Amino acid sequence: SGDNTMSCSSCHRQSHAFSDTAQFSTGIHGDVGHRQAMSAVNMLWNTNGYFWEGRAEKLRDQSLMPIQDPLEMDESLENVVEKLEQDTLYTNQFLRAFGTAEITPHFISLALEQFMNSIVSYRSKYDKYLLGQANLNESEQRGMDLFFMEYNPFFPSQSGADCGHCHSGKNFDSPTYMNNGTDSLNSDLGRYEVTGDSSDIGLMKTTTLRNIELTFPYMHDGRFSTLREVINHYDHGLQNSSTLDQALAMTAGTGLMLSEQDKDDLEAFLKTLTDLELISDERYSSPF
């Protein structure tokens, strides 16, 4: 950073699955951002750009932007190169990695990209359950059933939370951008800032639910402090807007019809996605 007080890990903390516990991260000048810092885990499987609105096409592009952002680290890439050139630790590492001791912003971005791609979460209780190495308790099992069961307004007793439509696959995410009913006033234009398409107003990335227990606060603006608040939002707190996702709009009339026990069980299942080995893995910890 410009004053050498901040690194990537200042806002992407291993103890919280490489996210920030602050609603909005604070930069070196005391300036506060306007979106919650995203988890930098399982980036290798991301296919639709980076940042909440996808303004960076590749992870190597994303890696350099916070360094230069006046609200965040407020440093020039020229100064970063100069700092690294003065440290033989880095010149030797660049030589081994790239075959030259020359340090460039491009090489820096490739190194950061490769490190972030190495941060893989795969050792949660849920993963071990899939491998037959762990059992889900009754509440976790019921929560998993609710998670993947579709919303059915005609048969409430057979209706689920329908989370799996938007958070699917092994990474519990989606390549789509969605308006999830958090803003009816479109105060954050989201994906529209990249595309200029009015149908993208308010749309944000559908992020992974892996380690969701650790990555609070939630949503692009960090408005929710707890998982229960998130569940309550989808159950009965959706805000209507012209770009609200249609699958969510279908539930607005009745809500998800979840009981308190349903919500307890959903939380229990979501917590099985926590990878405790990830947050203590020394391969991802500070080498200094």
JSON list of N, CA and C in Angstrom, two decimals, residues 38-103:
[
{"chain": "A", "resi": 38, "resn": "MET", "atom": "N", "xyz": [-15.25, -9.52, -0.58]},
{"chain": "A", "resi": 38, "resn": "MET", "atom": "CA", "xyz": [-15.64, -10.88, -0.94]},
{"chain": "A", "resi": 38, "resn": "MET", "atom": "C", "xyz": [-14.59, -11.88, -0.49]},
{"chain": "A", "resi": 39, "resn": "SER", "atom": "N", "xyz": [-15.02, -13.10, -0.26]},
{"chain": "A", "resi": 39, "resn": "SER", "atom": "CA", "xyz": [-14.11, -14.18, 0.10]},
{"chain": "A", "resi": 39, "resn": "SER", "atom": "C", "xyz": [-13.24, -14.55, -1.10]},
{"chain": "A", "resi": 40, "resn": "ALA", "atom": "N", "xyz": [-11.94, -14.69, -0.86]},
{"chain": "A", "resi": 40, "resn": "ALA", "atom": "CA", "xyz": [-11.00, -15.06, -1.93]},
{"chain": "A", "resi": 40, "resn": "ALA", "atom": "C", "xyz": [-10.67, -16.54, -1.84]},
{"chain": "A", "resi": 41, "resn": "VAL", "atom": "N", "xyz": [-11.70, -17.38, -1.88]},
{"chain": "A", "resi": 41, "resn": "VAL", "atom": "CA", "xyz": [-11.54, -18.82, -1.77]},
{"chain": "A", "resi": 41, "resn": "VAL", "atom": "C", "xyz": [-12.17, -19.48, -3.00]},
{"chain": "A", "resi": 42, "resn": "ASN", "atom": "N", "xyz": [-11.53, -20.52, -3.51]},
{"chain": "A", "resi": 42, "resn": "ASN", "atom": "CA", "xyz": [-12.03, -21.28, -4.67]},
{"chain": "A", "resi": 42, "resn": "ASN", "atom": "C", "xyz": [-12.19, -20.39, -5.90]},
{"chain": "A", "resi": 43, "resn": "MET", "atom": "N", "xyz": [-11.30, -19.42, -6.03]},
{"chain": "A", "resi": 43, "resn": "MET", "atom": "CA", "xyz": [-11.32, -18.55, -7.19]},
{"chain": "A", "resi": 43, "resn": "MET", "atom": "C", "xyz": [-11.05, -19.31, -8.49]},
{"chain": "A", "resi": 44, "resn": "LEU", "atom": "N", "xyz": [-10.40, -20.44, -8.38]},
{"chain": "A", "resi": 44, "resn": "LEU", "atom": "CA", "xyz": [-10.06, -21.23, -9.56]},
{"chain": "A", "resi": 44, "resn": "LEU", "atom": "C", "xyz": [-11.29, -21.63, -10.36]},
{"chain": "A", "resi": 45, "resn": "TRP", "atom": "N", "xyz": [-12.44, -21.71, -9.68]},
{"chain": "A", "resi": 45, "resn": "TRP", "atom": "CA", "xyz": [-13.67, -22.16, -10.35]},
{"chain": "A", "resi": 45, "resn": "TRP", "atom": "C", "xyz": [-14.58, -21.00, -10.72]},
{"chain": "A", "resi": 46, "resn": "ASN", "atom": "N", "xyz": [-14.11, -19.77, -10.52]},
{"chain": "A", "resi": 46, "resn": "ASN", "atom": "CA", "xyz": [-14.91, -18.62, -10.90]},
{"chain": "A", "resi": 46, "resn": "ASN", "atom": "C", "xyz": [-14.85, -18.44, -12.42]},
{"chain": "A", "resi": 47, "resn": "THR", "atom": "N", "xyz": [-16.00, -18.21, -13.04]},
{"chain": "A", "resi": 47, "resn": "THR", "atom": "CA", "xyz": [-16.04, -18.15, -14.51]},
{"chain": "A", "resi": 47, "resn": "THR", "atom": "C", "xyz": [-16.67, -16.87, -15.05]},
{"chain": "A", "resi": 48, "resn": "ASN", "atom": "N", "xyz": [-17.04, -15.93, -14.19]},
{"chain": "A", "resi": 48, "resn": "ASN", "atom": "CA", "xyz": [-17.80, -14.78, -14.69]},
{"chain": "A", "resi": 48, "resn": "ASN", "atom": "C", "xyz": [-17.29, -13.44, -14.16]},
{"chain": "A", "resi": 49, "resn": "GLY", "atom": "N", "xyz": [-15.99, -13.28, -14.15]},
{"chain": "A", "resi": 49, "resn": "GLY", "atom": "CA", "xyz": [-15.43, -12.01, -13.72]},
{"chain": "A", "resi": 49, "resn": "GLY", "atom": "C", "xyz": [-15.27, -11.91, -12.22]},
{"chain": "A", "resi": 50, "resn": "TYR", "atom": "N", "xyz": [-14.71, -10.79, -11.77]},
{"chain": "A", "resi": 50, "resn": "TYR", "atom": "CA", "xyz": [-14.36, -10.61, -10.36]},
{"chain": "A", "resi": 50, "resn": "TYR", "atom": "C", "xyz": [-14.87, -9.26, -9.87]},
{"chain": "A", "resi": 51, "resn": "PHE", "atom": "N", "xyz": [-15.02, -9.15, -8.58]},
{"chain": "A", "resi": 51, "resn": "PHE", "atom": "CA", "xyz": [-15.73, -8.08, -7.87]},
{"chain": "A", "resi": 51, "resn": "PHE", "atom": "C", "xyz": [-17.24, -8.36, -7.99]},
{"chain": "A", "resi": 52, "resn": "TRP", "atom": "N", "xyz": [-18.00, -7.67, -7.16]},
{"chain": "A", "resi": 52, "resn": "TRP", "atom": "CA", "xyz": [-19.45, -7.94, -7.08]},
{"chain": "A", "resi": 52, "resn": "TRP", "atom": "C", "xyz": [-20.14, -7.73, -8.43]},
{"chain": "A", "resi": 53, "resn": "GLU", "atom": "N", "xyz": [-19.64, -6.77, -9.22]},
{"chain": "A", "resi": 53, "resn": "GLU", "atom": "CA", "xyz": [-20.29, -6.50, -10.50]},
{"chain": "A", "resi": 53, "resn": "GLU", "atom": "C", "xyz": [-19.50, -7.05, -11.68]},
{"chain": "A", "resi": 54, "resn": "GLY", "atom": "N", "xyz": [-18.38, -7.74, -11.39]},
{"chain": "A", "resi": 54, "resn": "GLY", "atom": "CA", "xyz": [-17.62, -8.40, -12.45]},
{"chain": "A", "resi": 54, "resn": "GLY", "atom": "C", "xyz": [-16.81, -7.48, -13.32]},
{"chain": "A", "resi": 55, "resn": "ARG", "atom": "N", "xyz": [-16.33, -6.36, -12.77]},
{"chain": "A", "resi": 55, "resn": "ARG", "atom": "CA", "xyz": [-15.62, -5.40, -13.61]},
{"chain": "A", "resi": 55, "resn": "ARG", "atom": "C", "xyz": [-14.24, -5.87, -14.03]},
{"chain": "A", "resi": 56, "resn": "ALA", "atom": "N", "xyz": [-13.67, -6.85, -13.34]},
{"chain": "A", "resi": 56, "resn": "ALA", "atom": "CA", "xyz": [-12.37, -7.41, -13.74]},
{"chain": "A", "resi": 56, "resn": "ALA", "atom": "C", "xyz": [-12.61, -8.74, -14.45]},
{"chain": "A", "resi": 57, "resn": "GLU", "atom": "N", "xyz": [-12.08, -8.86, -15.65]},
{"chain": "A", "resi": 57, "resn": "GLU", "atom": "CA", "xyz": [-12.32, -10.08, -16.43]},
{"chain": "A", "resi": 57, "resn": "GLU", "atom": "C", "xyz": [-11.56, -11.27, -15.87]},
{"chain": "A", "resi": 58, "resn": "LYS", "atom": "N", "xyz": [-10.29, -11.06, -15.48]},
{"chain": "A", "resi": 58, "resn": "LYS", "atom": "CA", "xyz": [-9.45, -12.14, -14.99]},
{"chain": "A", "resi": 58, "resn": "LYS", "atom": "C", "xyz": [-9.00, -11.84, -13.56]},
{"chain": "A", "resi": 59, "resn": "LEU", "atom": "N", "xyz": [-8.63, -12.90, -12.84]},
{"chain": "A", "resi": 59, "resn": "LEU", "atom": "CA", "xyz": [-8.17, -12.73, -11.48]},
{"chain": "A", "resi": 59, "resn": "LEU", "atom": "C", "xyz": [-6.89, -11.91, -11.44]},
{"chain": "A", "resi": 60, "resn": "ARG", "atom": "N", "xyz": [-6.05, -12.05, -12.44]},
{"chain": "A", "resi": 60, "resn": "ARG", "atom": "CA", "xyz": [-4.80, -11.25, -12.50]},
{"chain": "A", "resi": 60, "resn": "ARG", "atom": "C", "xyz": [-5.12, -9.76, -12.64]},
{"chain": "A", "resi": 61, "resn": "ASP", "atom": "N", "xyz": [-6.22, -9.45, -13.33]},
{"chain": "A", "resi": 61, "resn": "ASP", "atom": "CA", "xyz": [-6.64, -8.05, -13.44]},
{"chain": "A", "resi": 61, "resn": "ASP", "atom": "C", "xyz": [-7.14, -7.55, -12.08]},
{"chain": "A", "resi": 62, "resn": "GLN", "atom": "N", "xyz": [-7.96, -8.36, -11.43]},
{"chain": "A", "resi": 62, "resn": "GLN", "atom": "CA", "xyz": [-8.51, -7.99, -10.13]},
{"chain": "A", "resi": 62, "resn": "GLN", "atom": "C", "xyz": [-7.42, -7.72, -9.12]},
{"chain": "A", "resi": 63, "resn": "SER", "atom": "N", "xyz": [-6.35, -8.54, -9.17]},
{"chain": "A", "resi": 63, "resn": "SER", "atom": "CA", "xyz": [-5.33, -8.50, -8.12]},
{"chain": "A", "resi": 63, "resn": "SER", "atom": "C", "xyz": [-4.64, -7.14, -8.00]},
{"chain": "A", "resi": 64, "resn": "LEU", "atom": "N", "xyz": [-4.58, -6.39, -9.09]},
{"chain": "A", "resi": 64, "resn": "LEU", "atom": "CA", "xyz": [-3.86, -5.12, -9.07]},
{"chain": "A", "resi": 64, "resn": "LEU", "atom": "C", "xyz": [-4.76, -3.92, -8.76]},
{"chain": "A", "resi": 65, "resn": "MET", "atom": "N", "xyz": [-6.06, -4.10, -8.87]},
{"chain": "A", "resi": 65, "resn": "MET", "atom": "CA", "xyz": [-6.96, -2.96, -8.73]},
{"chain": "A", "resi": 65, "resn": "MET", "atom": "C", "xyz": [-7.01, -2.39, -7.31]},
{"chain": "A", "resi": 66, "resn": "PRO", "atom": "N", "xyz": [-7.12, -3.21, -6.25]},
{"chain": "A", "resi": 66, "resn": "PRO", "atom": "CA", "xyz": [-7.14, -2.63, -4.90]},
{"chain": "A", "resi": 66, "resn": "PRO", "atom": "C", "xyz": [-5.85, -1.88, -4.57]},
{"chain": "A", "resi": 67, "resn": "ILE", "atom": "N", "xyz": [-4.73, -2.31, -5.13]},
{"chain": "A", "resi": 67, "resn": "ILE", "atom": "CA", "xyz": [-3.46, -1.62, -4.88]},
{"chain": "A", "resi": 67, "resn": "ILE", "atom": "C", "xyz": [-3.55, -0.18, -5.36]},
{"chain": "A", "resi": 68, "resn": "GLN", "atom": "N", "xyz": [-4.18, 0.03, -6.50]},
{"chain": "A", "resi": 68, "resn": "GLN", "atom": "CA", "xyz": [-4.23, 1.35, -7.12]},
{"chain": "A", "resi": 68, "resn": "GLN", "atom": "C", "xyz": [-5.44, 2.18, -6.71]},
{"chain": "A", "resi": 69, "resn": "ASP", "atom": "N", "xyz": [-6.41, 1.55, -6.08]},
{"chain": "A", "resi": 69, "resn": "ASP", "atom": "CA", "xyz": [-7.65, 2.24, -5.71]},
{"chain": "A", "resi": 69, "resn": "ASP", "atom": "C", "xyz": [-7.38, 3.28, -4.61]},
{"chain": "A", "resi": 70, "resn": "PRO", "atom": "N", "xyz": [-7.69, 4.56, -4.85]},
{"chain": "A", "resi": 70, "resn": "PRO", "atom": "CA", "xyz": [-7.44, 5.60, -3.84]},
{"chain": "A", "resi": 70, "resn": "PRO", "atom": "C", "xyz": [-8.17, 5.34, -2.52]},
{"chain": "A", "resi": 71, "resn": "LEU", "atom": "N", "xyz": [-9.31, 4.62, -2.57]},
{"chain": "A", "resi": 71, "resn": "LEU", "atom": "CA", "xyz": [-10.05, 4.32, -1.35]},
{"chain": "A", "resi": 71, "resn": "LEU", "atom": "C", "xyz": [-9.42, 3.19, -0.55]},
{"chain": "A", "resi": 72, "resn": "GLU", "atom": "N", "xyz": [-8.58, 2.40, -1.22]},
{"chain": "A", "resi": 72, "resn": "GLU", "atom": "CA", "xyz": [-8.02, 1.22, -0.55]},
{"chain": "A", "resi": 72, "resn": "GLU", "atom": "C", "xyz": [-6.53, 1.41, -0.26]},
{"chain": "A", "resi": 73, "resn": "MET", "atom": "N", "xyz": [-5.67, 0.87, -1.11]},
{"chain": "A", "resi": 73, "resn": "MET", "atom": "CA", "xyz": [-4.24, 0.87, -0.82]},
{"chain": "A", "resi": 73, "resn": "MET", "atom": "C", "xyz": [-3.51, 2.08, -1.41]},
{"chain": "A", "resi": 74, "resn": "ASP", "atom": "N", "xyz": [-4.12, 2.75, -2.36]},
{"chain": "A", "resi": 74, "resn": "ASP", "atom": "CA", "xyz": [-3.65, 4.03, -2.91]},
{"chain": "A", "resi": 74, "resn": "ASP", "atom": "C", "xyz": [-2.16, 4.05, -3.20]},
{"chain": "A", "resi": 75, "resn": "GLU", "atom": "N", "xyz": [-1.73, 3.15, -4.07]},
{"chain": "A", "resi": 75, "resn": "GLU", "atom": "CA", "xyz": [-0.33, 3.09, -4.47]},
{"chain": "A", "resi": 75, "resn": "GLU", "atom": "C", "xyz": [-0.24, 2.91, -5.98]},
{"chain": "A", "resi": 76, "resn": "SER", "atom": "N", "xyz": [0.83, 3.39, -6.56]},
{"chain": "A", "resi": 76, "resn": "SER", "atom": "CA", "xyz": [1.04, 3.20, -8.00]},
{"chain": "A", "resi": 76, "resn": "SER", "atom": "C", "xyz": [1.81, 1.89, -8.21]},
{"chain": "A", "resi": 77, "resn": "LEU", "atom": "N", "xyz": [1.60, 1.27, -9.36]},
{"chain": "A", "resi": 77, "resn": "LEU", "atom": "CA", "xyz": [2.31, 0.04, -9.66]},
{"chain": "A", "resi": 77, "resn": "LEU", "atom": "C", "xyz": [3.80, 0.31, -9.85]},
{"chain": "A", "resi": 78, "resn": "GLU", "atom": "N", "xyz": [4.13, 1.49, -10.32]},
{"chain": "A", "resi": 78, "resn": "GLU", "atom": "CA", "xyz": [5.54, 1.85, -10.48]},
{"chain": "A", "resi": 78, "resn": "GLU", "atom": "C", "xyz": [6.25, 1.82, -9.12]},
{"chain": "A", "resi": 79, "resn": "ASN", "atom": "N", "xyz": [5.59, 2.36, -8.09]},
{"chain": "A", "resi": 79, "resn": "ASN", "atom": "CA", "xyz": [6.18, 2.36, -6.75]},
{"chain": "A", "resi": 79, "resn": "ASN", "atom": "C", "xyz": [6.25, 0.96, -6.17]},
{"chain": "A", "resi": 80, "resn": "VAL", "atom": "N", "xyz": [5.26, 0.14, -6.47]},
{"chain": "A", "resi": 80, "resn": "VAL", "atom": "CA", "xyz": [5.28, -1.24, -5.99]},
{"chain": "A", "resi": 80, "resn": "VAL", "atom": "C", "xyz": [6.49, -1.98, -6.57]},
{"chain": "A", "resi": 81, "resn": "VAL", "atom": "N", "xyz": [6.69, -1.82, -7.87]},
{"chain": "A", "resi": 81, "resn": "VAL", "atom": "CA", "xyz": [7.84, -2.45, -8.52]},
{"chain": "A", "resi": 81, "resn": "VAL", "atom": "C", "xyz": [9.13, -1.98, -7.87]},
{"chain": "A", "resi": 82, "resn": "GLU", "atom": "N", "xyz": [9.25, -0.68, -7.64]},
{"chain": "A", "resi": 82, "resn": "GLU", "atom": "CA", "xyz": [10.47, -0.13, -7.04]},
{"chain": "A", "resi": 82, "resn": "GLU", "atom": "C", "xyz": [10.73, -0.71, -5.65]},
{"chain": "A", "resi": 83, "resn": "LYS", "atom": "N", "xyz": [9.68, -0.85, -4.85]},
{"chain": "A", "resi": 83, "resn": "LYS", "atom": "CA", "xyz": [9.83, -1.43, -3.51]},
{"chain": "A", "resi": 83, "resn": "LYS", "atom": "C", "xyz": [10.32, -2.87, -3.59]},
{"chain": "A", "resi": 84, "resn": "LEU", "atom": "N", "xyz": [9.73, -3.65, -4.47]},
{"chain": "A", "resi": 84, "resn": "LEU", "atom": "CA", "xyz": [10.09, -5.06, -4.58]},
{"chain": "A", "resi": 84, "resn": "LEU", "atom": "C", "xyz": [11.51, -5.23, -5.12]},
{"chain": "A", "resi": 85, "resn": "GLU", "atom": "N", "xyz": [11.91, -4.34, -6.01]},
{"chain": "A", "resi": 85, "resn": "GLU", "atom": "CA", "xyz": [13.26, -4.43, -6.58]},
{"chain": "A", "resi": 85, "resn": "GLU", "atom": "C", "xyz": [14.35, -4.21, -5.52]},
{"chain": "A", "resi": 86, "resn": "GLN", "atom": "N", "xyz": [13.99, -3.57, -4.43]},
{"chain": "A", "resi": 86, "resn": "GLN", "atom": "CA", "xyz": [14.96, -3.29, -3.38]},
{"chain": "A", "resi": 86, "resn": "GLN", "atom": "C", "xyz": [15.12, -4.44, -2.40]},
{"chain": "A", "resi": 87, "resn": "ASP", "atom": "N", "xyz": [14.35, -5.51, -2.61]},
{"chain": "A", "resi": 87, "resn": "ASP", "atom": "CA", "xyz": [14.36, -6.66, -1.68]},
{"chain": "A", "resi": 87, "resn": "ASP", "atom": "C", "xyz": [14.83, -7.90, -2.44]},
{"chain": "A", "resi": 88, "resn": "THR", "atom": "N", "xyz": [16.01, -8.40, -2.10]},
{"chain": "A", "resi": 88, "resn": "THR", "atom": "CA", "xyz": [16.54, -9.56, -2.82]},
{"chain": "A", "resi": 88, "resn": "THR", "atom": "C", "xyz": [15.68, -10.80, -2.64]},
{"chain": "A", "resi": 89, "resn": "LEU", "atom": "N", "xyz": [14.91, -10.87, -1.55]},
{"chain": "A", "resi": 89, "resn": "LEU", "atom": "CA", "xyz": [13.98, -11.98, -1.38]},
{"chain": "A", "resi": 89, "resn": "LEU", "atom": "C", "xyz": [13.06, -12.08, -2.59]},
{"chain": "A", "resi": 90, "resn": "TYR", "atom": "N", "xyz": [12.56, -10.91, -3.03]},
{"chain": "A", "resi": 90, "resn": "TYR", "atom": "CA", "xyz": [11.61, -10.91, -4.14]},
{"chain": "A", "resi": 90, "resn": "TYR", "atom": "C", "xyz": [12.31, -11.06, -5.49]},
{"chain": "A", "resi": 91, "resn": "THR", "atom": "N", "xyz": [13.42, -10.40, -5.68]},
{"chain": "A", "resi": 91, "resn": "THR", "atom": "CA", "xyz": [14.11, -10.55, -6.97]},
{"chain": "A", "resi": 91, "resn": "THR", "atom": "C", "xyz": [14.51, -12.00, -7.20]},
{"chain": "A", "resi": 92, "resn": "ASN", "atom": "N", "xyz": [14.92, -12.69, -6.15]},
{"chain": "A", "resi": 92, "resn": "ASN", "atom": "CA", "xyz": [15.27, -14.11, -6.28]},
{"chain": "A", "resi": 92, "resn": "ASN", "atom": "C", "xyz": [14.03, -14.96, -6.58]},
{"chain": "A", "resi": 93, "resn": "GLN", "atom": "N", "xyz": [12.91, -14.62, -5.94]},
{"chain": "A", "resi": 93, "resn": "GLN", "atom": "CA", "xyz": [11.69, -15.38, -6.18]},
{"chain": "A", "resi": 93, "resn": "GLN", "atom": "C", "xyz": [11.16, -15.16, -7.60]},
{"chain": "A", "resi": 94, "resn": "PHE", "atom": "N", "xyz": [11.24, -13.93, -8.08]},
{"chain": "A", "resi": 94, "resn": "PHE", "atom": "CA", "xyz": [10.78, -13.66, -9.45]},
{"chain": "A", "resi": 94, "resn": "PHE", "atom": "C", "xyz": [11.68, -14.38, -10.46]},
{"chain": "A", "resi": 95, "resn": "LEU", "atom": "N", "xyz": [12.96, -14.48, -10.16]},
{"chain": "A", "resi": 95, "resn": "LEU", "atom": "CA", "xyz": [13.87, -15.20, -11.03]},
{"chain": "A", "resi": 95, "resn": "LEU", "atom": "C", "xyz": [13.49, -16.68, -11.10]},
{"chain": "A", "resi": 96, "resn": "ARG", "atom": "N", "xyz": [13.19, -17.28, -9.96]},
{"chain": "A", "resi": 96, "resn": "ARG", "atom": "CA", "xyz": [12.80, -18.69, -9.95]},
{"chain": "A", "resi": 96, "resn": "ARG", "atom": "C", "xyz": [11.45, -18.92, -10.62]},
{"chain": "A", "resi": 97, "resn": "ALA", "atom": "N", "xyz": [10.54, -17.98, -10.43]},
{"chain": "A", "resi": 97, "resn": "ALA", "atom": "CA", "xyz": [9.19, -18.17, -10.96]},
{"chain": "A", "resi": 97, "resn": "ALA", "atom": "C", "xyz": [9.09, -17.87, -12.45]},
{"chain": "A", "resi": 98, "resn": "PHE", "atom": "N", "xyz": [9.80, -16.83, -12.90]},
{"chain": "A", "resi": 98, "resn": "PHE", "atom": "CA", "xyz": [9.61, -16.36, -14.28]},
{"chain": "A", "resi": 98, "resn": "PHE", "atom": "C", "xyz": [10.87, -16.41, -15.14]},
{"chain": "A", "resi": 99, "resn": "GLY", "atom": "N", "xyz": [11.97, -16.87, -14.56]},
{"chain": "A", "resi": 99, "resn": "GLY", "atom": "CA", "xyz": [13.19, -16.97, -15.33]},
{"chain": "A", "resi": 99, "resn": "GLY", "atom": "C", "xyz": [13.91, -15.66, -15.54]},
{"chain": "A", "resi": 100, "resn": "THR", "atom": "N", "xyz": [13.48, -14.63, -14.83]},
{"chain": "A", "resi": 100, "resn": "THR", "atom": "CA", "xyz": [14.13, -13.32, -14.91]},
{"chain": "A", "resi": 100, "resn": "THR", "atom": "C", "xyz": [13.94, -12.61, -13.59]},
{"chain": "A", "resi": 101, "resn": "ALA", "atom": "N", "xyz": [14.93, -11.85, -13.20]},
{"chain": "A", "resi": 101, "resn": "ALA", "atom": "CA", "xyz": [14.83, -11.07, -11.96]},
{"chain": "A", "resi": 101, "resn": "ALA", "atom": "C", "xyz": [14.06, -9.78, -12.18]},
{"chain": "A", "resi": 102, "resn": "GLU", "atom": "N", "xyz": [13.71, -9.51, -13.42]},
{"chain": "A", "resi": 102, "resn": "GLU", "atom": "CA", "xyz": [12.93, -8.30, -13.71]},
{"chain": "A", "resi": 102, "resn": "GLU", "atom": "C", "xyz": [11.54, -8.41, -13.06]},
{"chain": "A", "resi": 103, "resn": "ILE", "atom": "N", "xyz": [11.12, -7.37, -12.40]},
{"chain": "A", "resi": 103, "resn": "ILE", "atom": "CA", "xyz": [9.81, -7.34, -11.76]},
{"chain": "A", "resi": 103, "resn": "ILE", "atom": "C", "xyz": [8.93, -6.36, -12.53]}
]
